[in-house]
């Protein structure tokens, strides 16, 4: 038991210094950095292409493509605030950008991840309605797409903003991977 406590004390925290060899060898961090670098380049290219092509060609501005652009924007933000930060962290072996940036990363990645998932759910719902026709001859229109996009961002903000206003918090686990820790709500009945 004593040796387990010693090794835990010797391992630096996520903001204090390189995590190698405590969690993994340096080669593992550099391998992950290379892979994350490839993810960053490809994600910027592919999502950027979807956004630019959709803006450039009016023919592609269909209601369904609004949701696809919403997904591409969310993915681009995940890349900017999550993948690039992960790339940077793995090069250095720890989070060098400070606790505030770490918390911002946790918030933005959570927010845009939820937006991306709900965008996919809306796409699936739209395909179901158009193909299976449970609502008769329903047509997915611009207002439906705009409401769907707005819903994804509002819903995601609803679930990710409480730590920003003091209820629960984003706390680092390992190298700035965030979990939301909920504090109990005290309810008093009179």
Short mmCIF file of C-alpha atoms in Angstrom, two decimals:
data_model
loop_
_atom_site.label_atom_id
_atom_site.label_comp_id
_atom_site.label_asym_id
_atom_site.label_seq_id
_atom_site.Cartn_x
_atom_site.Cartn_y
_atom_site.Cartn_z
CA UNK A 1 0.00 0.00 0.00
CA UNK A 2 2.85 2.35 0.82
CA UNK A 3 4.48 1.89 -2.60
CA UNK A 4 1.16 2.64 -4.35
CA UNK A 5 0.91 5.92 -2.43
CA UNK A 6 4.50 6.80 -3.26
CA UNK A 7 4.03 6.35 -7.00
CA UNK A 8 0.83 8.43 -6.90
CA UNK A 9 2.72 11.21 -5.09
CA UNK A 10 5.63 11.13 -7.55
CA UNK A 11 3.39 11.47 -10.64
CA UNK A 12 2.94 15.14 -11.61
CA UNK A 13 -0.53 16.61 -12.05
CA UNK A 14 -1.99 17.42 -15.46
CA UNK A 15 -0.61 21.00 -15.37
CA UNK A 16 2.70 20.36 -13.59
CA UNK A 17 4.89 18.54 -16.08
CA UNK A 18 5.27 15.71 -18.58
CA UNK A 19 3.23 12.63 -17.79
CA UNK A 20 5.83 10.27 -19.23
CA UNK A 21 6.97 7.81 -17.98
CA UNK A 22 4.25 7.89 -15.30
CA UNK A 23 1.29 7.15 -17.59
CA UNK A 24 2.97 6.02 -20.82
CA UNK A 25 6.34 6.26 -22.57
CA UNK A 26 7.16 9.45 -24.46
CA UNK A 27 6.96 7.55 -27.76
CA UNK A 28 3.27 6.88 -27.06
CA UNK A 29 2.59 10.60 -26.61
CA UNK A 30 4.45 11.45 -29.81
CA UNK A 31 2.60 8.74 -31.75
CA UNK A 32 -0.73 10.12 -30.54
CA UNK A 33 0.47 13.65 -31.46
CA UNK A 34 1.21 12.51 -35.03
CA UNK A 35 -2.22 10.85 -35.29
CA UNK A 36 -3.94 13.94 -33.85
CA UNK A 37 -2.00 16.11 -36.30
CA UNK A 38 -3.40 14.04 -39.16
CA UNK A 39 -6.91 14.33 -37.69
CA UNK A 40 -6.54 18.13 -37.45
CA UNK A 41 -5.38 18.51 -41.07
CA UNK A 42 -8.01 16.17 -42.50
CA UNK A 43 -10.86 17.55 -40.38
CA UNK A 44 -10.03 21.16 -41.33
CA UNK A 45 -9.86 20.21 -44.99
CA UNK A 46 -13.01 18.08 -45.18
CA UNK A 47 -15.25 20.22 -42.95
CA UNK A 48 -13.91 23.41 -44.51
CA UNK A 49 -14.69 22.01 -47.95
CA UNK A 50 -18.29 21.21 -46.93
CA UNK A 51 -18.78 24.75 -45.57
CA UNK A 52 -17.14 26.55 -48.53
CA UNK A 53 -18.87 24.46 -51.21
CA UNK A 54 -22.25 24.91 -49.51
CA UNK A 55 -21.78 28.66 -49.35
CA UNK A 56 -20.41 28.95 -52.89
CA UNK A 57 -23.06 26.96 -54.76
CA UNK A 58 -26.67 28.07 -54.25
CA UNK A 59 -27.89 24.72 -55.57
CA UNK A 60 -26.48 23.09 -52.42
CA UNK A 61 -28.39 25.38 -50.04
CA UNK A 62 -31.20 22.92 -49.52
CA UNK A 63 -32.82 22.57 -46.09
CA UNK A 64 -31.21 19.17 -45.56
CA UNK A 65 -27.78 20.65 -46.25
CA UNK A 66 -28.33 23.27 -43.53
CA UNK A 67 -28.09 20.42 -41.05
CA UNK A 68 -24.97 19.08 -42.80
CA UNK A 69 -23.33 22.51 -42.61
CA UNK A 70 -24.34 22.72 -38.93
CA UNK A 71 -22.59 19.38 -38.40
CA UNK A 72 -19.51 20.58 -40.31
CA UNK A 73 -19.34 23.78 -38.22
CA UNK A 74 -19.61 21.77 -34.99
CA UNK A 75 -16.91 19.38 -36.22
CA UNK A 76 -14.68 22.30 -37.21
CA UNK A 77 -15.03 23.78 -33.71
CA UNK A 78 -14.23 20.40 -32.13
CA UNK A 79 -11.12 20.32 -34.30
CA UNK A 80 -10.09 23.86 -33.38
CA UNK A 81 -10.71 23.59 -29.64
CA UNK A 82 -10.26 19.87 -29.01
CA UNK A 83 -8.05 18.14 -31.54
CA UNK A 84 -5.49 20.96 -31.86
CA UNK A 85 -5.26 21.22 -28.07
CA UNK A 86 -4.85 17.44 -27.81
CA UNK A 87 -2.14 17.61 -30.48
CA UNK A 88 -0.35 20.30 -28.47
CA UNK A 89 -0.75 18.39 -25.18
CA UNK A 90 0.67 15.20 -26.61
CA UNK A 91 3.73 16.96 -28.00
CA UNK A 92 4.57 18.31 -24.55
CA UNK A 93 3.17 15.39 -22.55
CA UNK A 94 0.99 17.58 -20.34
CA UNK A 95 -1.40 20.51 -20.50
CA UNK A 96 0.80 23.62 -20.83
CA UNK A 97 -2.00 26.08 -21.63
CA UNK A 98 -3.34 26.50 -18.09
CA UNK A 99 -6.49 25.59 -16.19
CA UNK A 100 -8.73 28.22 -17.83
CA UNK A 101 -7.96 27.00 -21.36
CA UNK A 102 -8.41 23.45 -20.14
CA UNK A 103 -11.90 24.31 -18.85
CA UNK A 104 -12.71 26.17 -22.07
CA UNK A 105 -11.66 23.11 -24.05
CA UNK A 106 -13.92 20.91 -21.92
CA UNK A 107 -16.87 23.24 -22.47
CA UNK A 108 -16.42 23.75 -26.23
CA UNK A 109 -15.75 20.09 -26.98
CA UNK A 110 -18.79 19.05 -24.93
CA UNK A 111 -20.96 21.72 -26.56
CA UNK A 112 -19.95 20.97 -30.13
CA UNK A 113 -20.00 17.22 -29.55
CA UNK A 114 -23.64 17.41 -28.46
CA UNK A 115 -24.45 19.69 -31.42
CA UNK A 116 -22.87 17.18 -33.79
CA UNK A 117 -24.74 14.22 -32.33
CA UNK A 118 -28.10 16.01 -32.40
CA UNK A 119 -27.43 17.15 -35.97
CA UNK A 120 -27.03 13.50 -36.91
CA UNK A 121 -30.25 12.65 -35.06
CA UNK A 122 -32.13 15.36 -36.99
CA UNK A 123 -30.71 14.05 -40.27
CA UNK A 124 -31.89 10.55 -39.37
CA UNK A 125 -35.35 11.85 -38.40
CA UNK A 126 -35.64 13.81 -41.65
CA UNK A 127 -34.67 10.71 -43.68
CA UNK A 128 -37.21 8.62 -41.76
CA UNK A 129 -40.00 11.14 -42.38
CA UNK A 130 -39.19 11.50 -46.09
CA UNK A 131 -38.68 7.80 -46.81
CA UNK A 132 -41.28 6.12 -44.56
CA UNK A 133 -43.84 8.96 -44.82
CA UNK A 134 -45.42 8.56 -41.38
CA UNK A 135 -46.70 12.14 -41.70
CA UNK A 136 -48.03 11.81 -45.23
CA UNK A 137 -46.55 14.16 -47.82
CA UNK A 138 -44.43 16.16 -45.36
CA UNK A 139 -41.69 18.31 -46.91
CA UNK A 140 -38.63 19.30 -44.91
CA UNK A 141 -38.43 23.06 -45.49
CA UNK A 142 -35.98 25.84 -44.68
CA UNK A 143 -37.79 26.79 -41.47
CA UNK A 144 -37.62 23.19 -40.25
CA UNK A 145 -33.88 23.09 -40.93
CA UNK A 146 -33.29 26.42 -39.18
CA UNK A 147 -35.35 25.28 -36.19
CA UNK A 148 -33.37 22.02 -36.14
CA UNK A 149 -30.04 23.86 -36.18
CA UNK A 150 -31.19 26.26 -33.48
CA UNK A 151 -32.43 23.34 -31.38
CA UNK A 152 -29.02 21.61 -31.53
CA UNK A 153 -27.19 24.68 -30.20
CA UNK A 154 -29.79 25.62 -27.57
CA UNK A 155 -30.06 22.03 -26.31
CA UNK A 156 -26.27 21.68 -26.16
CA UNK A 157 -25.92 25.00 -24.31
CA UNK A 158 -28.58 23.89 -21.85
CA UNK A 159 -26.51 20.84 -20.94
CA UNK A 160 -22.99 22.32 -21.08
CA UNK A 161 -23.40 25.80 -19.60
CA UNK A 162 -24.24 24.99 -15.93
CA UNK A 163 -20.52 24.69 -15.02
CA UNK A 164 -19.99 28.19 -16.42
CA UNK A 165 -22.52 29.65 -13.99
CA UNK A 166 -21.35 27.76 -10.92
CA UNK A 167 -23.51 24.64 -10.83
CA UNK A 168 -21.21 21.62 -11.14
CA UNK A 169 -17.81 21.98 -12.78
CA UNK A 170 -15.46 20.70 -15.42
CA UNK A 171 -12.57 19.01 -13.63
CA UNK A 172 -9.46 17.49 -15.20
CA UNK A 173 -8.98 13.75 -15.12
CA UNK A 174 -5.49 12.79 -16.22
CA UNK A 175 -4.37 15.20 -18.94
CA UNK A 176 -7.32 17.60 -19.09
CA UNK A 177 -10.06 15.19 -19.99
CA UNK A 178 -13.18 16.64 -18.50
CA UNK A 179 -15.93 15.11 -16.50
CA UNK A 180 -18.77 17.18 -15.14
CA UNK A 181 -18.94 16.86 -11.37
CA UNK A 182 -22.38 17.64 -10.03
CA UNK A 183 -22.85 19.20 -6.64
CA UNK A 184 -26.00 18.18 -4.82
CA UNK A 185 -28.91 20.60 -4.97
CA UNK A 186 -30.37 21.42 -1.58
CA UNK A 187 -34.13 21.53 -1.75
CA UNK A 188 -35.98 22.75 1.30
CA UNK A 189 -39.72 22.30 1.66
CA UNK A 190 -41.68 24.36 4.20
#
